[in-house]
mmCIF file of C-alpha atoms and ligand atoms in Angstrom:
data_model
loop_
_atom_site.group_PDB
_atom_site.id
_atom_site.type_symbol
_atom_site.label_atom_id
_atom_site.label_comp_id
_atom_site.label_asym_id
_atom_site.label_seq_id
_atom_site.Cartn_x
_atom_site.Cartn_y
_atom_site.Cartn_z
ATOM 1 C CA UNK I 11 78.728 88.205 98.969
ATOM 2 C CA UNK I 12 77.333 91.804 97.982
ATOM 3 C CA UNK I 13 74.431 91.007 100.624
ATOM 4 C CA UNK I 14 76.498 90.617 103.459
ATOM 5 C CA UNK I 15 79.157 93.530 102.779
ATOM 6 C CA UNK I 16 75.762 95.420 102.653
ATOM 7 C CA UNK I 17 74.595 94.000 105.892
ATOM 8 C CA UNK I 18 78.692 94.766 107.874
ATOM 9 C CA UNK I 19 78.903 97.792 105.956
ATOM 10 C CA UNK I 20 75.320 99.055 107.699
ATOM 11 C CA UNK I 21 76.032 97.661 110.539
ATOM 12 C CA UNK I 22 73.725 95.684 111.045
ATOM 13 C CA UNK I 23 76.426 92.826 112.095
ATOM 14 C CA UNK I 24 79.568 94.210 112.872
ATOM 15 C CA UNK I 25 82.568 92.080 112.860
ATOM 16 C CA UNK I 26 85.327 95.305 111.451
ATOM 17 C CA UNK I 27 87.865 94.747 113.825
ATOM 18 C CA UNK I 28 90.607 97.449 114.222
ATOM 19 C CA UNK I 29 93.848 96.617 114.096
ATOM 20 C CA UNK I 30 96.045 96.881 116.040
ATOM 21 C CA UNK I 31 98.682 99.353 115.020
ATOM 22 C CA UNK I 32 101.425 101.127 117.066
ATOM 23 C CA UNK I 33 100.446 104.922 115.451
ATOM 24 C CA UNK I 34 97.912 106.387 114.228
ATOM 25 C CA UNK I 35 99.486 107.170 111.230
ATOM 26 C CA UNK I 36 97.663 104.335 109.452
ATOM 27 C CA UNK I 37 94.324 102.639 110.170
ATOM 28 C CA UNK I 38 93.681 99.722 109.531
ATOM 29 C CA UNK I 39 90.102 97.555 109.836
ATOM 30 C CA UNK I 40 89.785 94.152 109.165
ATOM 31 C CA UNK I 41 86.293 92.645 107.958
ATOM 32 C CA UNK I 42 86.428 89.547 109.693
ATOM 33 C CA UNK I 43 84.079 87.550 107.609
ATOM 34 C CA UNK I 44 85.735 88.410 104.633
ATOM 35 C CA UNK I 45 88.966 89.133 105.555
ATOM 36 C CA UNK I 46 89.024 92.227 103.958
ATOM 37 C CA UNK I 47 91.119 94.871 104.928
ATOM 38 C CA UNK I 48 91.063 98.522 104.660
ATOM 39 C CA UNK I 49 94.169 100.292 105.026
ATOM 40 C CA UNK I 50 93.561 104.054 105.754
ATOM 41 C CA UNK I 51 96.896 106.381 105.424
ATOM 42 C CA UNK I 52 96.273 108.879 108.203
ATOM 43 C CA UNK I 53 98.897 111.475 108.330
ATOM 44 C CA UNK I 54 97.326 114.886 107.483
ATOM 45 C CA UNK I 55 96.672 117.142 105.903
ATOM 46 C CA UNK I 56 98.423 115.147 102.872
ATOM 47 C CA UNK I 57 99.468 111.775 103.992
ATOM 48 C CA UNK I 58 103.162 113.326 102.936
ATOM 49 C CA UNK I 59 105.124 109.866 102.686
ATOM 50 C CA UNK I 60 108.180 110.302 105.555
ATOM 51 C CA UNK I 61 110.093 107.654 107.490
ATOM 52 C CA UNK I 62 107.383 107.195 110.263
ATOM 53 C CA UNK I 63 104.486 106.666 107.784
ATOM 54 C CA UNK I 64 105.922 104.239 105.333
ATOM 55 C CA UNK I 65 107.229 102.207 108.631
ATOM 56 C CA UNK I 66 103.725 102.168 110.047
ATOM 57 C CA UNK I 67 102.595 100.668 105.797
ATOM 58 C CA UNK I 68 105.328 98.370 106.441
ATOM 59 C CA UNK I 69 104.552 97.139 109.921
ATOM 60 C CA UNK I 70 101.127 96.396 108.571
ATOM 61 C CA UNK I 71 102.015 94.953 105.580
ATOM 62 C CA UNK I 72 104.367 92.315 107.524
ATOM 63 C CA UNK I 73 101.408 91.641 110.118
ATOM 64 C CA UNK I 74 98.547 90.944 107.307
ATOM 65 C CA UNK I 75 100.858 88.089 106.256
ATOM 66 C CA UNK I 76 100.147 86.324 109.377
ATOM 67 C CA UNK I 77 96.433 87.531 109.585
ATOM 68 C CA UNK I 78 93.812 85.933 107.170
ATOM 69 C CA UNK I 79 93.838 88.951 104.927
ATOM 70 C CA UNK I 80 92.073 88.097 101.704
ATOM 71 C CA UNK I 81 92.572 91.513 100.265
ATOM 72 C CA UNK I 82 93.928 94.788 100.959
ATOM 73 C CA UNK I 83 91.723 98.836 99.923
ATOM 74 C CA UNK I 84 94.039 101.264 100.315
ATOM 75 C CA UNK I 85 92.411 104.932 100.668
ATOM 76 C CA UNK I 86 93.217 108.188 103.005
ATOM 77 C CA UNK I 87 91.535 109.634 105.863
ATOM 78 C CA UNK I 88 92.499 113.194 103.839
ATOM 79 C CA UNK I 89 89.584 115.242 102.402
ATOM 80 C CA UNK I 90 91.648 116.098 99.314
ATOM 81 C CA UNK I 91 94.603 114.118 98.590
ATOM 82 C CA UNK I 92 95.355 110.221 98.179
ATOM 83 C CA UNK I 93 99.366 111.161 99.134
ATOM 84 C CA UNK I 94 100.994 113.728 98.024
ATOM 85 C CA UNK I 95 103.902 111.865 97.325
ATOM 86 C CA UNK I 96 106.883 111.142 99.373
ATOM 87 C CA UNK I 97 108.008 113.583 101.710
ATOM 88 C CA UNK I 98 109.858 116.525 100.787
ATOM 89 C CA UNK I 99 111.441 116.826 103.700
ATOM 90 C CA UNK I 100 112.930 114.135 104.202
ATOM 91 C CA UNK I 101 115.083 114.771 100.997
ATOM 92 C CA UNK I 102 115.764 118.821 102.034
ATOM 93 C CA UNK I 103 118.940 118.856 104.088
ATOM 94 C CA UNK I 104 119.487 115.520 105.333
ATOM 95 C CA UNK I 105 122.146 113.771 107.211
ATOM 96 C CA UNK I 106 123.520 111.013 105.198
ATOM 97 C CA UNK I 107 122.236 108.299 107.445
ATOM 98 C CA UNK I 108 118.587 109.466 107.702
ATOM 99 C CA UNK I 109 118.098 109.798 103.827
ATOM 100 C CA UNK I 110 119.333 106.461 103.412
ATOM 101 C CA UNK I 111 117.179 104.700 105.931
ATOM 102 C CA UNK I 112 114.513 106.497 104.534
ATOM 103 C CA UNK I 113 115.020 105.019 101.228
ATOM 104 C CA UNK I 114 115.637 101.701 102.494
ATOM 105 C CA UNK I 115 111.724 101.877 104.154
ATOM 106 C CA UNK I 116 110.556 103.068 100.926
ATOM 107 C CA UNK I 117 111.955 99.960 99.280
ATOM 108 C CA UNK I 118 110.968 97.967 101.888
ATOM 109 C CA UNK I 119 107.003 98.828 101.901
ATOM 110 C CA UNK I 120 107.118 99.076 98.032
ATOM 111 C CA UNK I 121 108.492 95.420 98.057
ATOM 112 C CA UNK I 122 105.995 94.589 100.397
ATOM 113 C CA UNK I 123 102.656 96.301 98.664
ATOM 114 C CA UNK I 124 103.767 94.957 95.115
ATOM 115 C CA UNK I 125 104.387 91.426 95.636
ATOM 116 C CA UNK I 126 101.242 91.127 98.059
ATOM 117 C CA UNK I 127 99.772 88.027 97.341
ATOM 118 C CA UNK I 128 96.033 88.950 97.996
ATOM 119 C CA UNK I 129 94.407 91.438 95.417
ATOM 120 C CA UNK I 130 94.965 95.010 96.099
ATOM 121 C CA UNK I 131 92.992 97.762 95.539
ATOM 122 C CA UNK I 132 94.101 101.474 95.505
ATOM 123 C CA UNK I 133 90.708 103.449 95.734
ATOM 124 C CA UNK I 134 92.096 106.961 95.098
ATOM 125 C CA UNK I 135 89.985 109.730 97.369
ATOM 126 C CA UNK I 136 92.341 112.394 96.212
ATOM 127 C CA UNK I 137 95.271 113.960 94.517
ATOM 128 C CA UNK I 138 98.453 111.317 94.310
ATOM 129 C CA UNK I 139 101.245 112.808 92.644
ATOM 130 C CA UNK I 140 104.521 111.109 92.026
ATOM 131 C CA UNK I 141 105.376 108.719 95.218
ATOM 132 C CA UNK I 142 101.401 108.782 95.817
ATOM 133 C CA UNK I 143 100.981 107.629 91.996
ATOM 134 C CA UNK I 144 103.469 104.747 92.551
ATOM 135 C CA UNK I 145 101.287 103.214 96.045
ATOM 136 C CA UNK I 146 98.414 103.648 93.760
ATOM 137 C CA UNK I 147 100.230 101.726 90.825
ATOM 138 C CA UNK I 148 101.529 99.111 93.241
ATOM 139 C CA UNK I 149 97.973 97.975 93.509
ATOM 140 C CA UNK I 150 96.187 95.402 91.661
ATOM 141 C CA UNK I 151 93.415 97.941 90.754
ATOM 142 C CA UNK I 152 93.105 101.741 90.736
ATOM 143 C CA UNK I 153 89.669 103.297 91.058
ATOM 144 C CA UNK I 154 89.343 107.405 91.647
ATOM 145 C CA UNK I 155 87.457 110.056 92.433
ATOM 146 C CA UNK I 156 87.009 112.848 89.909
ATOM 147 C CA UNK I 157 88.880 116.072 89.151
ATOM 148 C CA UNK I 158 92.461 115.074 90.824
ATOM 149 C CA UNK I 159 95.643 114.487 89.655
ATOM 150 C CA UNK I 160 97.825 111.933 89.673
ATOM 151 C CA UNK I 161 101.059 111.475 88.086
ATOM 152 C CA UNK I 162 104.677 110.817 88.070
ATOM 153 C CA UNK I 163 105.858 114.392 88.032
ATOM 154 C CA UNK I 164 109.241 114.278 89.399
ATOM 155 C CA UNK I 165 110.762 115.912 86.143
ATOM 156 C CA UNK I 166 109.083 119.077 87.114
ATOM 157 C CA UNK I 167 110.524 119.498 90.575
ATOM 158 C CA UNK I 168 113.469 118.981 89.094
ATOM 159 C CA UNK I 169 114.157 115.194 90.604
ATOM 160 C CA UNK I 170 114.156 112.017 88.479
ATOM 161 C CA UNK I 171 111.486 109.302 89.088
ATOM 162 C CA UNK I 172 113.647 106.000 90.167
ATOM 163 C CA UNK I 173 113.764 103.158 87.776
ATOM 164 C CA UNK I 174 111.540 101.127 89.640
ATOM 165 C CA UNK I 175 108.727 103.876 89.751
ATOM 166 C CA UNK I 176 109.461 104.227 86.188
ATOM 167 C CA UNK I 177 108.741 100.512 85.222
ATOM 168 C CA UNK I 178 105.564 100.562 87.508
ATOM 169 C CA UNK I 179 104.314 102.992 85.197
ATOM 170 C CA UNK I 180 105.275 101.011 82.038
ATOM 171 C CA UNK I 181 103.304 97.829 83.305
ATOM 172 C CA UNK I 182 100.475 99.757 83.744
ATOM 173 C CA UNK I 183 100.259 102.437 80.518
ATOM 174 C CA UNK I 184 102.802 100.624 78.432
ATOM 175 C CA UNK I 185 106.312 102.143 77.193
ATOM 176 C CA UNK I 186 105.213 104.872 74.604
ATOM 177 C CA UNK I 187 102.906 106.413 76.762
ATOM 178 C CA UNK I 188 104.891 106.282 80.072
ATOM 179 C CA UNK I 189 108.012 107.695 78.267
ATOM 180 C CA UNK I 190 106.324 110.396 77.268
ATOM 181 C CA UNK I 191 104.362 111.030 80.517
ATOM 182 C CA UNK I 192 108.005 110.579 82.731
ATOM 183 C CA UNK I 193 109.708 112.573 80.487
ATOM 184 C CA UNK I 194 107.347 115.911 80.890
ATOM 185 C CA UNK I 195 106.372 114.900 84.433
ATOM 186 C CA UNK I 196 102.853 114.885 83.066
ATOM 187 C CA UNK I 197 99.906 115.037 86.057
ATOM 188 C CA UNK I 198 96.873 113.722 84.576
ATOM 189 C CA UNK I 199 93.105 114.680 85.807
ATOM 190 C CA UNK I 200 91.725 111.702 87.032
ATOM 191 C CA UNK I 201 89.090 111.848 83.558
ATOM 192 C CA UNK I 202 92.495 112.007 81.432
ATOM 193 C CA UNK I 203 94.211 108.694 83.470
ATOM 194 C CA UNK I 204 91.004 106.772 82.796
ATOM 195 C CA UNK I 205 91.356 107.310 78.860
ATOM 196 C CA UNK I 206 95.076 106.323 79.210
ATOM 197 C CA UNK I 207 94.527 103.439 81.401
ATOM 198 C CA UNK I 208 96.848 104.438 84.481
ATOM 199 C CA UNK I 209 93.571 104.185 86.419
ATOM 200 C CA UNK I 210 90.891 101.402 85.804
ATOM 201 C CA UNK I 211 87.957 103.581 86.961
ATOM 202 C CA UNK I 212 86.306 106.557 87.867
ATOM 203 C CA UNK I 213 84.059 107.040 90.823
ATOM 204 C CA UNK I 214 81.322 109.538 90.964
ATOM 205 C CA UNK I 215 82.539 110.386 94.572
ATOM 206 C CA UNK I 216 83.885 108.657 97.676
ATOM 207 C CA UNK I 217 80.812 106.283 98.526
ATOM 208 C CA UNK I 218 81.187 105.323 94.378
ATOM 209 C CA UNK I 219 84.689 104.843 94.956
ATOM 210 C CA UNK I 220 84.213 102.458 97.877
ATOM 211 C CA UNK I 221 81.453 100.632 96.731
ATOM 212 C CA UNK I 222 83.540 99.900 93.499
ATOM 213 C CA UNK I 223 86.544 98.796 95.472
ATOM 214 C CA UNK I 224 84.367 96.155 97.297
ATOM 215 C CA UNK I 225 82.647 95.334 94.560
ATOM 216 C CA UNK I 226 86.684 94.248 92.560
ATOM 217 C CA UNK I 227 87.362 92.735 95.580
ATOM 218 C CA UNK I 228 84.345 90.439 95.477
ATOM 219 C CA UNK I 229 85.059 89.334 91.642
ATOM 220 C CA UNK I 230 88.474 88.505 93.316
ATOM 221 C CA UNK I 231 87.541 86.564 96.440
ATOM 222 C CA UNK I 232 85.218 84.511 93.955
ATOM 223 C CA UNK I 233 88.809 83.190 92.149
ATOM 224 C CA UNK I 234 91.215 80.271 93.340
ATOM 225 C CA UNK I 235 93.794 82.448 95.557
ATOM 226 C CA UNK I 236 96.901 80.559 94.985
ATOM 227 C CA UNK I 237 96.210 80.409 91.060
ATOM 228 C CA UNK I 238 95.525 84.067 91.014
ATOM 229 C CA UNK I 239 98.617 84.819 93.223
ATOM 230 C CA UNK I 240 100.542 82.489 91.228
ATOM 231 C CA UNK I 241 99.974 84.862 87.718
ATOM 232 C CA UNK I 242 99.889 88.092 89.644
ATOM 233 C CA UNK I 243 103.602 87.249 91.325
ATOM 234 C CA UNK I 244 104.513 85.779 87.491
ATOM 235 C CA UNK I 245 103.467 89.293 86.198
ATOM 236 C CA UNK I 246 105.666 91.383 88.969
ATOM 237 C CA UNK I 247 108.598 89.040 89.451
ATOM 238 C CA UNK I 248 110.621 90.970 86.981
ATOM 239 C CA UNK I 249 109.960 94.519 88.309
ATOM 240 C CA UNK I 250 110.525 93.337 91.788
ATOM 241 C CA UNK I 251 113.602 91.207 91.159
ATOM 242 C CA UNK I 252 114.976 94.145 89.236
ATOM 243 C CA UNK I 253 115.214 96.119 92.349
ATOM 244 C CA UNK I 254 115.769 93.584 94.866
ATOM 245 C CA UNK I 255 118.813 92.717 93.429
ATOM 246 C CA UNK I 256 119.950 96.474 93.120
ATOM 247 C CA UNK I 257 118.452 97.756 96.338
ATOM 248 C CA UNK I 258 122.304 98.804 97.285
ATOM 249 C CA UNK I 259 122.925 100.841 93.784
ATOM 250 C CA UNK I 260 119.339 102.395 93.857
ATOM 251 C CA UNK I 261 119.992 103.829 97.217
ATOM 252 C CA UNK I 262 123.148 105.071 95.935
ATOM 253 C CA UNK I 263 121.668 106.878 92.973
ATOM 254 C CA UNK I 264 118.839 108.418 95.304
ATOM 255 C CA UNK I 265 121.938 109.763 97.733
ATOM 256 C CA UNK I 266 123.954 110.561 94.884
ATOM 257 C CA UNK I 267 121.370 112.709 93.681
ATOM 258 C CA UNK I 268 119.670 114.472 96.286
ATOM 259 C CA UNK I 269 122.847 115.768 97.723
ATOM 260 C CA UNK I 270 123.863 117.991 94.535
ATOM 261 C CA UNK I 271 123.514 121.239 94.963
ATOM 262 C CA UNK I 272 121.254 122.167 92.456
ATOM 263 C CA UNK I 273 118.588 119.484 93.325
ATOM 264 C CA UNK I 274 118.680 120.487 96.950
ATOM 265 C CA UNK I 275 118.047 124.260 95.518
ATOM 266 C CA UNK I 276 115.353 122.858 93.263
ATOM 267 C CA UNK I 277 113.529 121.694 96.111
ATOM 268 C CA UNK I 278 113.517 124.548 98.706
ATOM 269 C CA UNK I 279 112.379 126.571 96.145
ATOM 270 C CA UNK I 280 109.411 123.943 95.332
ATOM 271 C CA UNK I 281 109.264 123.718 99.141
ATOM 272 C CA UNK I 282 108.541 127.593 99.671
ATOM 273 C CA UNK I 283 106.292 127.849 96.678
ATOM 274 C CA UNK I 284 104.248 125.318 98.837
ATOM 275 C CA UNK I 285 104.241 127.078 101.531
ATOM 276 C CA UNK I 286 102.908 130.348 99.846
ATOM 277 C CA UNK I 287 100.358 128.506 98.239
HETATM 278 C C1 LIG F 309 119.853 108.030 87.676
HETATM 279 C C2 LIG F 309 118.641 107.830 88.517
HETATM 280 C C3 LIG F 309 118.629 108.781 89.642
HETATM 281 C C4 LIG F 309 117.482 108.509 90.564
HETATM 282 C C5 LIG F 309 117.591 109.455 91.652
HETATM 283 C C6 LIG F 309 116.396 109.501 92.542
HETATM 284 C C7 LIG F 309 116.175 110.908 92.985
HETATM 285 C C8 LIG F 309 115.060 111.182 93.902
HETATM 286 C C9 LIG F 309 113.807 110.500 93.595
HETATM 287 C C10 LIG F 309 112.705 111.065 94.371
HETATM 288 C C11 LIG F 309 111.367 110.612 93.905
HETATM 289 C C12 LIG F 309 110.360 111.530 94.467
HETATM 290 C C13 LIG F 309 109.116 111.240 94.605
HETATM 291 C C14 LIG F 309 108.137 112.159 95.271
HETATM 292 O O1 LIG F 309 107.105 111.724 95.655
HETATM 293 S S1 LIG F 309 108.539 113.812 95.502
HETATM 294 C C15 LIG F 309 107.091 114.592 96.129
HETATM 295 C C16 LIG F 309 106.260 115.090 95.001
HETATM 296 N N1 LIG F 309 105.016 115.633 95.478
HETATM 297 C C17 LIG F 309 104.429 116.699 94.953
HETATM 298 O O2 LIG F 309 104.904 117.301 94.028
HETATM 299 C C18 LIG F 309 103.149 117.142 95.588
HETATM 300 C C19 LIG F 309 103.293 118.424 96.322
HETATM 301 N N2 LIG F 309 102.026 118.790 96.947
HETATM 302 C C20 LIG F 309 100.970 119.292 96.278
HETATM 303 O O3 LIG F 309 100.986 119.444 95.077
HETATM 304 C C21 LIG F 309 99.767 119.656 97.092
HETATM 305 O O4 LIG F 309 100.150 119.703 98.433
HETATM 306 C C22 LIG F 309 98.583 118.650 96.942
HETATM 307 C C23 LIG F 309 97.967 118.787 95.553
HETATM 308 C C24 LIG F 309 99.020 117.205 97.201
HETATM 309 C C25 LIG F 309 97.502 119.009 98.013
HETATM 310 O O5 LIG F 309 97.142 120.362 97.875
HETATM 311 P P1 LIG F 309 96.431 121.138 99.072
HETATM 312 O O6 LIG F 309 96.119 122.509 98.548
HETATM 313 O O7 LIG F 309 95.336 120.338 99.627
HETATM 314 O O8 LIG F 309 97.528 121.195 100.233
HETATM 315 P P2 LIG F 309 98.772 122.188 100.348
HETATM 316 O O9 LIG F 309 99.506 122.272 99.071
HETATM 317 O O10 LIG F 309 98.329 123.455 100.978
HETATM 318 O O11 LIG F 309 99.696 121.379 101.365
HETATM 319 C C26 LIG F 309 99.398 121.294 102.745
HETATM 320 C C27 LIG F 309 100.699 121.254 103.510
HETATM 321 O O12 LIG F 309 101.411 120.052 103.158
HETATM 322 C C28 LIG F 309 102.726 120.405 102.685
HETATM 323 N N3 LIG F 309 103.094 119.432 101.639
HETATM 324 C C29 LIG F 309 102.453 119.149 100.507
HETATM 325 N N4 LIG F 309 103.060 118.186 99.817
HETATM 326 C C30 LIG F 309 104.156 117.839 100.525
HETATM 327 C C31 LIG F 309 105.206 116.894 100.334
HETATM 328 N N5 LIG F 309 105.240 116.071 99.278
HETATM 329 N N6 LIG F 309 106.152 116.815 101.265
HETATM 330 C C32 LIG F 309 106.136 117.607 102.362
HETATM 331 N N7 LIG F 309 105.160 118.521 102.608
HETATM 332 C C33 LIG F 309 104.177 118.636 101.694
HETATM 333 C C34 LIG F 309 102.577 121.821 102.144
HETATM 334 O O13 LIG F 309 103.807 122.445 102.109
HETATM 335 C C35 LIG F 309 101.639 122.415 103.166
HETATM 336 O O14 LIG F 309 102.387 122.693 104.322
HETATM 337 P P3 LIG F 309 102.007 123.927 105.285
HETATM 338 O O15 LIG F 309 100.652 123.601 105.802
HETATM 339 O O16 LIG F 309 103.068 123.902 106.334
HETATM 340 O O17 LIG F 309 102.036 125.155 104.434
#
């Protein structure tokens, strides 16, 4: 198996098809003798998560289930950052309608990228704060790059990170340590998220960080897929149901929320401190 990822990967026989996709906000290659796929988010310069980019995750993620995906990488065409989260903008000023049908997509590709049969694997090229932390953590497997953060760091913008980000982290780093990390709105240095487990392992640098995600992907492909989908699902069911069958509140809470006045203050001022960066 390592020979021939060698041997597509050098070209030497090239059978990467693109996919298809309606933007370019996302691309997409499929190996088509392995059926693994690389999923590229391509918004710069931050892969900032709005409306149009988590649609174009979603759209993909529905078409892989009719494709013969056997596994998903998910990476970023950005020098620097993984994502930087979801989106400020689309929770500064809002109407009403466009926040909430921005929080149903985020449900919706969430849904999708957790309970994805195949094995995933998030190979972090960059920074991924708080909405880029939970793609990562929807993933099977998390391997990064050195020297970036990542982190659920809502509580510092002044924002709360929704339940269901919440118990991503939980599953991953366990309740002690995720309590304390939501509660201070910790960012961890990529070193520091590899002692605590939120990530499984470092990379010496991007062509590391590749090679590593193909090489988890090949310990996968070598397993039964419906037995290993079977215990993944059986591991996720309760985080997923828990949402699913609160979709309605959550979105509530989120428009509850972002329409106080002091969290819409909190974020223009996080929003111009960006800006003057
Ligand atoms: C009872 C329960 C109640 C529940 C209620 C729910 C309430 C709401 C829940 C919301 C959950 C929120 C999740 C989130 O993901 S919030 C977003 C958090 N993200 C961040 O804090 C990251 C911010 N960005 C950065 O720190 C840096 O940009 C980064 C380290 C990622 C990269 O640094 P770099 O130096 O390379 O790039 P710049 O900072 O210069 O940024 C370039 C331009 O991009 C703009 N930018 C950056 N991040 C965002 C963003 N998240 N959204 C929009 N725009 C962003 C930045 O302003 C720069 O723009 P300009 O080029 O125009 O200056």
């Amino acid at each position: 198996m390592f020979v021939l990822r060698q041997c597509l990967t050098l070209g030497t026989k090239s059978s990467v098809r693109n996919f298809a996709a309606a933007t370019n906000l996302v691309n997409v290659k499929i190996n088509e003798d392995t059926g693994v796929v690389i999923m590229e988010l391509n918004k710069p310069p931050v892969n900032s998560l709005n409306y149009e980019l988590l649609e174009a995750m979603h759209r993909t993620l529905v078409k892989l289930e009719n494709e013969r995906c056997s596994g998903m990488i998910l990476t970023s065409s950005s020098p620097n950052t993984f994502s930087a989260g979801l989106d400020l903008l689309e929770m500064y000023k809002p109407t009403v309608d466009k926040a909430r049908k921005f929080w149903g997509m985020l449900q919706n590709t969430w849904i999708k990228l957790y309970s994805a049969p195949y094995p995933t694997v998030a190979a972090i090229n960059g920074h991924s704060p708080a909405g880029g932390c939970l793609l990562a953590m929807s993933c099977e497997y998390r391997i990064m790059v050195p020297k970036k953060k990542i982190g659920l760091n809502e509580t510092q913008l002044g924002i709360v990170a929704p339940q269901w980000f919440q118990d991503c982290m939980k599953n991953i780093i366990g309740s002690r340590q995720a309590e304390k990390a939501l509660i201070a709105g910790t960012l961890f240095s990529s070193e520091e998220a590899a002692k605590i487990g939120l990530i499984d392992e470092l990379a010496t640098d991007k062509e590391d960080l590749m090679k590593k995600a193909h090489d988890f992907m090949d310990e996968q492909l070598g397993l039964p897929p419906l037995a290993r989908s079977t215990v993944k699902i059986g591991f996720r069911k309760d985080t997923l149901n828990r949402l699913i069958n609160s979709r309605e509140v959550d979105t509530k809470y989120f428009i509850d929320f972002i329409f106080q006045p002091k969290v819409q203050e909190s974020l223009e001022m996080y929003l111009q401190a960006l800006k003057k960066k």
